[in-house]
PDB file of C-alpha atoms in Angstrom:
ATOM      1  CA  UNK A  11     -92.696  89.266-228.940  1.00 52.00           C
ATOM      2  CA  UNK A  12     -95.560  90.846-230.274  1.00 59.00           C
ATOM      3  CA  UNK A  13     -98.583  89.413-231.506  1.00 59.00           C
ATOM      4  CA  UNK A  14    -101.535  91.047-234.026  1.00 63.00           C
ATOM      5  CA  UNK A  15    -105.070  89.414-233.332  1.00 61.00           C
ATOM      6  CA  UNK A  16    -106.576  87.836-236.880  1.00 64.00           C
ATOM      7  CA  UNK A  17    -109.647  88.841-238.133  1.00 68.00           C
ATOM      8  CA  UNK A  18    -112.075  85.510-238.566  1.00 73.00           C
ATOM      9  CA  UNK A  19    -110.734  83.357-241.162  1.00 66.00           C
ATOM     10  CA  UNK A  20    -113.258  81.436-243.844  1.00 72.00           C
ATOM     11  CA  UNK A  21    -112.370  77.529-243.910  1.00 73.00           C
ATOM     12  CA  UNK A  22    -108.963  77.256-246.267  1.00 70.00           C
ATOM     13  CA  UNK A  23    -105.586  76.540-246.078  1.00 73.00           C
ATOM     14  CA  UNK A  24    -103.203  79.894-245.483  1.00 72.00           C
ATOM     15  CA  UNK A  25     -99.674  80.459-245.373  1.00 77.00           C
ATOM     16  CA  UNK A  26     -97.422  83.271-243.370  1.00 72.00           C
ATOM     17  CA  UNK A  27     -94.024  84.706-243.430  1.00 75.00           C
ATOM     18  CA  UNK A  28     -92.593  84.512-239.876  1.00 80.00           C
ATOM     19  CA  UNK A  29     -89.490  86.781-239.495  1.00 82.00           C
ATOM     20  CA  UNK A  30     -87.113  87.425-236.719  1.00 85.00           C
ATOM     21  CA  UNK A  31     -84.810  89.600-235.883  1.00 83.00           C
ATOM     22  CA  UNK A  32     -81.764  89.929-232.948  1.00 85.00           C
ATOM     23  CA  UNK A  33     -80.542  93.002-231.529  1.00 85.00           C
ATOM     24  CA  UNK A  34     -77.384  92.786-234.153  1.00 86.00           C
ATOM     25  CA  UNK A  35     -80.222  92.605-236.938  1.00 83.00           C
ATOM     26  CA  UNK A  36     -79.429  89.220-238.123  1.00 89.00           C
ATOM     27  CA  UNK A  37     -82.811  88.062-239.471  1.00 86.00           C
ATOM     28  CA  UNK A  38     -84.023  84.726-240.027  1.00 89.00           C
ATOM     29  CA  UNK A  39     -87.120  83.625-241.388  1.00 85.00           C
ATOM     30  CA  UNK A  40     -89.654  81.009-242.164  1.00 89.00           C
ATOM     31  CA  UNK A  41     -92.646  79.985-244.561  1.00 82.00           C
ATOM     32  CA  UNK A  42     -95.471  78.643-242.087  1.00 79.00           C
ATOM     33  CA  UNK A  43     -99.350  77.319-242.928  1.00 75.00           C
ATOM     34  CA  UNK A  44    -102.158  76.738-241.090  1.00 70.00           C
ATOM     35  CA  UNK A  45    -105.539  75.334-242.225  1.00 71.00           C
ATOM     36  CA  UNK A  46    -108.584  76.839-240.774  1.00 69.00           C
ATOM     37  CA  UNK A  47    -111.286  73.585-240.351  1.00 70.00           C
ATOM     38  CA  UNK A  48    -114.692  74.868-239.276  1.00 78.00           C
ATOM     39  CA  UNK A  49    -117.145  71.813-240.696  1.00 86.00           C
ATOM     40  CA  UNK A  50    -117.970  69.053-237.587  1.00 90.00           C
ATOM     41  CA  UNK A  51    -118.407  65.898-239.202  1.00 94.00           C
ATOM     42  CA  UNK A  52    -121.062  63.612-239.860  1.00 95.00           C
ATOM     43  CA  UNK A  53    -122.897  62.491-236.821  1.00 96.00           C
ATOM     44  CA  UNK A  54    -122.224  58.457-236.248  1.00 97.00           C
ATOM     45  CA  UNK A  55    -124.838  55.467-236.538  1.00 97.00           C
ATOM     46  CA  UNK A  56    -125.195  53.043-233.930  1.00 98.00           C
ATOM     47  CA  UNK A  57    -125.018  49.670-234.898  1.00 98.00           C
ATOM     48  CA  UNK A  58    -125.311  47.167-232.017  1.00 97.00           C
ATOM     49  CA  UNK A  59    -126.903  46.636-229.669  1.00 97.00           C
ATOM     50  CA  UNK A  60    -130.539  46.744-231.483  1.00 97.00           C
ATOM     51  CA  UNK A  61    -132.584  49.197-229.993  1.00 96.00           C
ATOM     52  CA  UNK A  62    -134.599  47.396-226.811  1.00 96.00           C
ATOM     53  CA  UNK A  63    -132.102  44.816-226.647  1.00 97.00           C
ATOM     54  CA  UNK A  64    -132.676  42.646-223.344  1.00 96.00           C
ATOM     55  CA  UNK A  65    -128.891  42.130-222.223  1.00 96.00           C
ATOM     56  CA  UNK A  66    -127.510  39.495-220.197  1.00 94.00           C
ATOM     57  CA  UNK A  67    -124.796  40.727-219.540  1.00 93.00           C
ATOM     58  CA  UNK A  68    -123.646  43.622-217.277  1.00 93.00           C
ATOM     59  CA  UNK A  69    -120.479  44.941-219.348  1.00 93.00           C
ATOM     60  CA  UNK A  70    -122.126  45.744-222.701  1.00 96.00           C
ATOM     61  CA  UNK A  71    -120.469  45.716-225.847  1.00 96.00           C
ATOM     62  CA  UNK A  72    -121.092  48.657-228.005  1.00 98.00           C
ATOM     63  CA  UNK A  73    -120.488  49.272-231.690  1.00 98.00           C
ATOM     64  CA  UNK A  74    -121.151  52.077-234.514  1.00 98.00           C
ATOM     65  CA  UNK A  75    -120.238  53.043-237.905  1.00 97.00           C
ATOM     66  CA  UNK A  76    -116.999  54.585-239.257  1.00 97.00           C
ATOM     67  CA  UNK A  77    -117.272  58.724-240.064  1.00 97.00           C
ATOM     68  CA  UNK A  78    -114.687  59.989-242.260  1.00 94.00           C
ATOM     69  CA  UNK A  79    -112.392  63.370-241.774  1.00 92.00           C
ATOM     70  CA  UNK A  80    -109.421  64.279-243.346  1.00 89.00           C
ATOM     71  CA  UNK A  81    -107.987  65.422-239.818  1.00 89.00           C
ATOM     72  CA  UNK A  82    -108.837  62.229-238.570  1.00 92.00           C
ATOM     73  CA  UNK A  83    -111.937  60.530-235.949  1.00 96.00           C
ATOM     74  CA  UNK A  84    -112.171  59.899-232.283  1.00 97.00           C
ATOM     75  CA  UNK A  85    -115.284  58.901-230.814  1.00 98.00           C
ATOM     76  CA  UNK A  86    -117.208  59.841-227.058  1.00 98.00           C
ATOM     77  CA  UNK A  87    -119.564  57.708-226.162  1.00 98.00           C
ATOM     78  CA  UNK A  88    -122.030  58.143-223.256  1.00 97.00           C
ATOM     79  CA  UNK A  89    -124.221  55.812-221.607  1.00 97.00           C
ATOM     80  CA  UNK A  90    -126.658  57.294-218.995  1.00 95.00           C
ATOM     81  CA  UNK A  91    -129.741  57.063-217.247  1.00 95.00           C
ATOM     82  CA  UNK A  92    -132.621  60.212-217.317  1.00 92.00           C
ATOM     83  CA  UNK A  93    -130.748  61.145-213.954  1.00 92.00           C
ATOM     84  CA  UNK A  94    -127.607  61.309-215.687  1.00 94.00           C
ATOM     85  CA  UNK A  95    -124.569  59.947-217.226  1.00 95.00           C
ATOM     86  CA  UNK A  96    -123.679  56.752-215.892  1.00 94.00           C
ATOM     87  CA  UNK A  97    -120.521  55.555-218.325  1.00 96.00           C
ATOM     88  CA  UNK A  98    -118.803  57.938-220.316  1.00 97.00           C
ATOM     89  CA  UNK A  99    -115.501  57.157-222.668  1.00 96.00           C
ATOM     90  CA  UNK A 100    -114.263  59.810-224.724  1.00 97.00           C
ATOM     91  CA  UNK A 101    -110.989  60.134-226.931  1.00 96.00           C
ATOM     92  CA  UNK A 102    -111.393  56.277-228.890  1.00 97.00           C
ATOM     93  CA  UNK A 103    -110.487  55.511-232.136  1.00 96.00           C
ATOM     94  CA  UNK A 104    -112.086  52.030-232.418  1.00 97.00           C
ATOM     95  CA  UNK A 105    -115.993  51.600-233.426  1.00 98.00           C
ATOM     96  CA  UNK A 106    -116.426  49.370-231.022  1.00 97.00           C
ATOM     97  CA  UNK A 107    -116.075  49.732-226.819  1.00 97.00           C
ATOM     98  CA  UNK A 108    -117.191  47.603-223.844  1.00 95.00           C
ATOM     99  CA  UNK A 109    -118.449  49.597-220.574  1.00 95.00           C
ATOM    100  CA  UNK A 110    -117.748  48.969-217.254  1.00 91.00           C
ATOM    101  CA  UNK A 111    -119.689  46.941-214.248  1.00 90.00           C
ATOM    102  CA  UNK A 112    -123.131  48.169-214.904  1.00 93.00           C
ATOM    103  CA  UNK A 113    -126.170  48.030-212.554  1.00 93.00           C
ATOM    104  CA  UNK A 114    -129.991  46.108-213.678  1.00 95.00           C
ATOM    105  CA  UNK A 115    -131.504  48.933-215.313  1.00 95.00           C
ATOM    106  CA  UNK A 116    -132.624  50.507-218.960  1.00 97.00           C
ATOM    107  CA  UNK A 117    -130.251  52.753-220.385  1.00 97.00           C
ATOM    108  CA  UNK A 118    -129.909  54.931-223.239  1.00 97.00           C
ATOM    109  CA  UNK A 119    -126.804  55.072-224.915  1.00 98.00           C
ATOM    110  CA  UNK A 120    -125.161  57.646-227.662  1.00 98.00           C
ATOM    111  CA  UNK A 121    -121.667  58.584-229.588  1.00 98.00           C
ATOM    112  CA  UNK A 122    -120.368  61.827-230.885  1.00 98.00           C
ATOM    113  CA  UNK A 123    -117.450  62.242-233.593  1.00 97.00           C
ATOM    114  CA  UNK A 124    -114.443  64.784-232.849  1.00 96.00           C
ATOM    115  CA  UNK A 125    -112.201  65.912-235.693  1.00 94.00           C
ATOM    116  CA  UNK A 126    -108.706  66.657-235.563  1.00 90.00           C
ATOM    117  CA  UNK A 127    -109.531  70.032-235.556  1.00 87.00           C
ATOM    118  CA  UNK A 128    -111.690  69.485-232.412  1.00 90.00           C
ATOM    119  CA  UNK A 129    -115.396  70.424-234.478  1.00 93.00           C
ATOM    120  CA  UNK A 130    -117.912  68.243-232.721  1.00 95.00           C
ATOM    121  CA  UNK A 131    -120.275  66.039-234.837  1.00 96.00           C
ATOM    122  CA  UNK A 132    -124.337  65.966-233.502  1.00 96.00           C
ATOM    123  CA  UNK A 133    -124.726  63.197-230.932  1.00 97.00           C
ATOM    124  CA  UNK A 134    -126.025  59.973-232.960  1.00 97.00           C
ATOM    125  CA  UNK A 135    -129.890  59.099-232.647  1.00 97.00           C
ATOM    126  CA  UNK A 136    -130.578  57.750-229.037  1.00 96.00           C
ATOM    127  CA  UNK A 137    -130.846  53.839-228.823  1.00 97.00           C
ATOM    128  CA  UNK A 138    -131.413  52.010-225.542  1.00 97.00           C
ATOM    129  CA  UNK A 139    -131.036  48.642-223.989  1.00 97.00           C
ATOM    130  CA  UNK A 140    -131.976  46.856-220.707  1.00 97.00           C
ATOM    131  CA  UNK A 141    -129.647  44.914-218.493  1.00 96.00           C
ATOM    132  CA  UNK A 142    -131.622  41.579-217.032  1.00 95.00           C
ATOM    133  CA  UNK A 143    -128.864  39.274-216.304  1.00 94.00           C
ATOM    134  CA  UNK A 144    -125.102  39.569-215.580  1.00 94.00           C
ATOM    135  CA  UNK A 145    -121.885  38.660-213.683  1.00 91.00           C
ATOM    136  CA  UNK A 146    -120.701  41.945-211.270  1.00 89.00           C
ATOM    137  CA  UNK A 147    -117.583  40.444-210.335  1.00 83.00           C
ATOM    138  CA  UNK A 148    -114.728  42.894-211.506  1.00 77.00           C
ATOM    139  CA  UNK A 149    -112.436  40.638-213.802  1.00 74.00           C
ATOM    140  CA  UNK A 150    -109.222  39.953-211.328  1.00 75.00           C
ATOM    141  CA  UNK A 151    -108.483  37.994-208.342  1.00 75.00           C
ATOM    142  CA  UNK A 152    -105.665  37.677-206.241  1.00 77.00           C
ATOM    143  CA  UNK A 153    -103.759  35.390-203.823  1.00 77.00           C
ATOM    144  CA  UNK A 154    -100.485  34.222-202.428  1.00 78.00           C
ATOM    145  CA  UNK A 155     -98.967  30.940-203.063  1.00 74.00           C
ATOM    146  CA  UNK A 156     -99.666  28.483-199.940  1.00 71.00           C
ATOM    147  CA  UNK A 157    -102.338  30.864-198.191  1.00 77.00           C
ATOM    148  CA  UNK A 158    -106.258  30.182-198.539  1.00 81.00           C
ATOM    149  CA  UNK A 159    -107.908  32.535-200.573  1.00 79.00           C
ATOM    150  CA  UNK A 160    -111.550  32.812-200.845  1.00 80.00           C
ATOM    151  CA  UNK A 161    -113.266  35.257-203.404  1.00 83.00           C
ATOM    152  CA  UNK A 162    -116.895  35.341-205.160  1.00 87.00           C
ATOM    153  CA  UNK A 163    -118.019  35.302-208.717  1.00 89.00           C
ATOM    154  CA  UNK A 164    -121.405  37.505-207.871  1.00 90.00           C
ATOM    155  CA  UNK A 165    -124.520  38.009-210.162  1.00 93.00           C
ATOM    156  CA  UNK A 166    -127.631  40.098-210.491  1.00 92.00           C
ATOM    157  CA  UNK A 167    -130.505  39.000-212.036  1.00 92.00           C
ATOM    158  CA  UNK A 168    -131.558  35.408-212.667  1.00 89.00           C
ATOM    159  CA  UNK A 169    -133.338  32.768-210.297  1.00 91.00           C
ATOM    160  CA  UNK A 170    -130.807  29.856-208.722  1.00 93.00           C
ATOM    161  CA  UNK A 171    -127.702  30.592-211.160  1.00 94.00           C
ATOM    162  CA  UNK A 172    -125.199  27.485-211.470  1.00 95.00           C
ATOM    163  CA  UNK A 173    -121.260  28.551-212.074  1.00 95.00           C
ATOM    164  CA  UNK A 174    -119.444  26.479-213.988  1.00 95.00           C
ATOM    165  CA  UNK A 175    -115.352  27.004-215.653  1.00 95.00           C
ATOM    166  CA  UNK A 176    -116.108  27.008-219.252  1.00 96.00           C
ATOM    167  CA  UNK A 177    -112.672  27.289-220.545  1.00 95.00           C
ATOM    168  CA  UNK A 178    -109.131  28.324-219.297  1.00 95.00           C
ATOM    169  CA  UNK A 179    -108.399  26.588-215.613  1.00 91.00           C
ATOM    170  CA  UNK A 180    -108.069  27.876-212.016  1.00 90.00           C
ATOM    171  CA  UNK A 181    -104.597  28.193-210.074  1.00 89.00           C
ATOM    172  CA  UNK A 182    -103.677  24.367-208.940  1.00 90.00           C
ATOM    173  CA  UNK A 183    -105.670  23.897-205.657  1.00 89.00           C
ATOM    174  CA  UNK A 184    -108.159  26.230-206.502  1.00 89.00           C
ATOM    175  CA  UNK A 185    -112.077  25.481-207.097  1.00 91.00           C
ATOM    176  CA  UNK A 186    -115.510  27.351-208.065  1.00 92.00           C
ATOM    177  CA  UNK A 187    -118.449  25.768-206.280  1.00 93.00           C
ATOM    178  CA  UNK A 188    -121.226  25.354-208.776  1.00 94.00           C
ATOM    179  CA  UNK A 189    -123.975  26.854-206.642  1.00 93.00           C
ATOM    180  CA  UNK A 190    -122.436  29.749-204.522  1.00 92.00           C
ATOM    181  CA  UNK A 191    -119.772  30.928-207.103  1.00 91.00           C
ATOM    182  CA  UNK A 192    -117.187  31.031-204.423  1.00 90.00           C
ATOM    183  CA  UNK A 193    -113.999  30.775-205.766  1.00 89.00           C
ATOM    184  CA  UNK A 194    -111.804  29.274-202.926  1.00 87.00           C
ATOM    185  CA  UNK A 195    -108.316  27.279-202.084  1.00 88.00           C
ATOM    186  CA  UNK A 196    -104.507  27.019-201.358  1.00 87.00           C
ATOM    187  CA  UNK A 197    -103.250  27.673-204.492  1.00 87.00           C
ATOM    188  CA  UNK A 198     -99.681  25.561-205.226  1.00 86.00           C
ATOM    189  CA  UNK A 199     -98.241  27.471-208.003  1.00 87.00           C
ATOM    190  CA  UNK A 200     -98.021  31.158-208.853  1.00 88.00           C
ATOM    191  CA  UNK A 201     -98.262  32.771-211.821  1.00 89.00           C
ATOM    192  CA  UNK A 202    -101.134  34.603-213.673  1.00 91.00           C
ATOM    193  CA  UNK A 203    -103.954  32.087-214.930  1.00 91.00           C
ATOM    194  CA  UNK A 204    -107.234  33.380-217.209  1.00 92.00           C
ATOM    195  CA  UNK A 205    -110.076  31.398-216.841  1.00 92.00           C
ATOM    196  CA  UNK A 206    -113.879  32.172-218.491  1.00 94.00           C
ATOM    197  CA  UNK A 207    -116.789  31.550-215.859  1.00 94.00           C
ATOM    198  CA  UNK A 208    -120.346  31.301-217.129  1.00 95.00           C
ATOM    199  CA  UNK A 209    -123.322  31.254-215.077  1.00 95.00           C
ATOM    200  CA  UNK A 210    -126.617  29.694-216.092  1.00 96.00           C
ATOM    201  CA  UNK A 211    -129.960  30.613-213.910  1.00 93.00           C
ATOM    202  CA  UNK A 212    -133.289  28.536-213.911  1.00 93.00           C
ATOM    203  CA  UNK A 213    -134.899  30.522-216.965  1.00 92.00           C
ATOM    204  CA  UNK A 214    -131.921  28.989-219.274  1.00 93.00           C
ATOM    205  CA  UNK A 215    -130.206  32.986-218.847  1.00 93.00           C
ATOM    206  CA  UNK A 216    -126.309  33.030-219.542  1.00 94.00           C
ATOM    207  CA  UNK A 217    -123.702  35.019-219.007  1.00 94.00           C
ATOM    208  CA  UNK A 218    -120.156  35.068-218.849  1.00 93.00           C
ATOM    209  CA  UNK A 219    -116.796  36.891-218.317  1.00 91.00           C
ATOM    210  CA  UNK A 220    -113.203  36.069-218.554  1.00 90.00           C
ATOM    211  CA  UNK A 221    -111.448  35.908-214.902  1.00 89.00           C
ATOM    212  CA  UNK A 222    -107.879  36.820-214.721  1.00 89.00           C
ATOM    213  CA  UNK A 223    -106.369  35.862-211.307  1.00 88.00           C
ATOM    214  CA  UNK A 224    -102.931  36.163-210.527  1.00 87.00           C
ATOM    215  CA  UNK A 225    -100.966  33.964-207.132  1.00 87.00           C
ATOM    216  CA  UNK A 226     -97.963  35.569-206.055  1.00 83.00           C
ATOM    217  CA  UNK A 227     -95.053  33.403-205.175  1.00 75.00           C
ATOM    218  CA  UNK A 228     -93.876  32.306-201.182  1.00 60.00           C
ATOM    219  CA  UNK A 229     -92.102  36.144-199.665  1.00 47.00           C
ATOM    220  CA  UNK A 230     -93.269  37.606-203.127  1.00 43.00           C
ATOM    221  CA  UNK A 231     -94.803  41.144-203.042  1.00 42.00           C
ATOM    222  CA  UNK A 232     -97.819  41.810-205.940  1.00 42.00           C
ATOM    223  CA  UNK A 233     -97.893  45.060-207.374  1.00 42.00           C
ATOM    224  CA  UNK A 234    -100.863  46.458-208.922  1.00 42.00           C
ATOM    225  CA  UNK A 235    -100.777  49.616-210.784  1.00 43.00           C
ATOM    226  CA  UNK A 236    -103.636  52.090-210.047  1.00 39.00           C
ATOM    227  CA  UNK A 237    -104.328  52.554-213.790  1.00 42.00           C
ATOM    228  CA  UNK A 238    -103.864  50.238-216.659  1.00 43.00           C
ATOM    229  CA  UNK A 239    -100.865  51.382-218.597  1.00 49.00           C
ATOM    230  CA  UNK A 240     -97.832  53.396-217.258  1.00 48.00           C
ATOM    231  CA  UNK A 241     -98.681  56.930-218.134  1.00 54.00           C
ATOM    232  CA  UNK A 242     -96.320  57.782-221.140  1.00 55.00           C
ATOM    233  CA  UNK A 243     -92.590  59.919-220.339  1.00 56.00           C
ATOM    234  CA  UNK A 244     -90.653  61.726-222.774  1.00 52.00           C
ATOM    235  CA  UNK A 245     -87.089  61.500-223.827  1.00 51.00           C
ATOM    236  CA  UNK A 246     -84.923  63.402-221.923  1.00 51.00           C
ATOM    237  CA  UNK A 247     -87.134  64.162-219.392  1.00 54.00           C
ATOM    238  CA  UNK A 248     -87.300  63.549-215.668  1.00 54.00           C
ATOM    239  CA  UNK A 249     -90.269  60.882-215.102  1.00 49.00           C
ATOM    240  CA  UNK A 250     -91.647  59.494-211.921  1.00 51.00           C
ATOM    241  CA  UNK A 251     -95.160  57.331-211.092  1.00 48.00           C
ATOM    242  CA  UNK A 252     -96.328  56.602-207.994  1.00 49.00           C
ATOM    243  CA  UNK A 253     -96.845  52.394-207.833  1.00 45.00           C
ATOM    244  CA  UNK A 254     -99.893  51.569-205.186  1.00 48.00           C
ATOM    245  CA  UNK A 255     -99.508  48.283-202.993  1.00 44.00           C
ATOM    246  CA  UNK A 256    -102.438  46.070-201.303  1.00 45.00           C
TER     247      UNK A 256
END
């Protein structure tokens, strides 16, 4: 197969005559187009947090305004410190995203728009907003049915937090001391149970995150993937994924 280089093409939609041809001659041919995209979209706006904002928590929720393409949106977003880029989430389609586990600090936070055609919008304006008070806990806990367990929900920031279970419950036998955070107990049924735990310090600070801790059954084995979803297979195709055990 041989291949002619195009010259640059202006923005448009164009259409080509593919032809082939065996070594009997028999020809067969098709009508193809292609549109040549070239503009990057509109940069986005940031809508929350407010610029400054003093946030007690340490997973922060972001959010910005929609940009329209005809080849469709996706959305990076980048939250970093003058040293560097501390969070980074590309490839979303939401206008909204919650970062991970993040230390006390002042950040600085922007998104970029990504058309289907891959053109790259300006980064939105900077904002920035300052950690002060949050839980650092990562959001599941395990155990075994019939076997102590012992786990902590851990802070930063704040002056003599008190934990309290605000909604959902703890595994039967379980308990959260109201001054350490320790988490602790036999548990006496398994199964997966949510719970939210909020923490309020001396200066009337709050913050909270939902708990998901799961008790395995007596002889059972708990199996925790190494990422979130199964990575996607094809029909027809051989498939294979590697499953991680603690």
């Amino acid at each position: 197969t041989e291949w002619s280089p195009l010259p640059a093409l202006a923005e448009g939609l164009y259409s080509y005559h593919l032809i082939a041809y065996d070594k009997a001659g028999n020809e067969a041919n098709t009508f193809l187009s292609v549109t040549v995209d070239k503009t990057a979209p509109q940069k986005p706006e940031l809508l929350s947090p407010v610029p400054g904002a003093k946030m007690q928590t340490s997973q922060v929720p972001l959010s910005w305004g929609a940009v329209e393409d005809p080849s469709g949106v996706t959305y990076t977003v980048q939250v970093f410190l003058p040293e560097g880029v501390m969070w980074e989430k590309p490839g979303l389609t939401a206008l909204s995203v919650t970062t991970g586990v993040l230390p006390l600090e002042t950040y600085s936070w922007h998104v970029q728009a990504v058309d289907g055609a891959g053109n790259k919008s300006e980064w939105s304006d900077l904002r920035s907003f300052q950690i002060i008070f949050g839980i650092t806990t990562e959001p599941t806990l395990s155990g075994s049915l019939t076997a102590e367990c012992t786990g902590f929900i851990t802070v930063q920031g704040g002056v003599k937090p008190i934990y309290r279970v605000t909604s959902g419950t703890l595994p039967p036998g379980g308990s959260i001391s109201p001054l350490t955070g320790k988490v602790s107990g036999t548990p006496t049924l398994p199964g997966t149970f949510t719970f939210t735990v909020t923490v309020t310090d001396a200066a009337a600070q709050t913050t909270s995150m939902v708990i998901t801790m799961t008790i395995a059954g007596a002889g059972e084995l708990l199996i925790f993937l190494s990422e979130p979803d199964l990575p996607k297979g094809s029909q027809g195709q051989p498939y294979a994924f590697l499953f991680k055990t603690d």
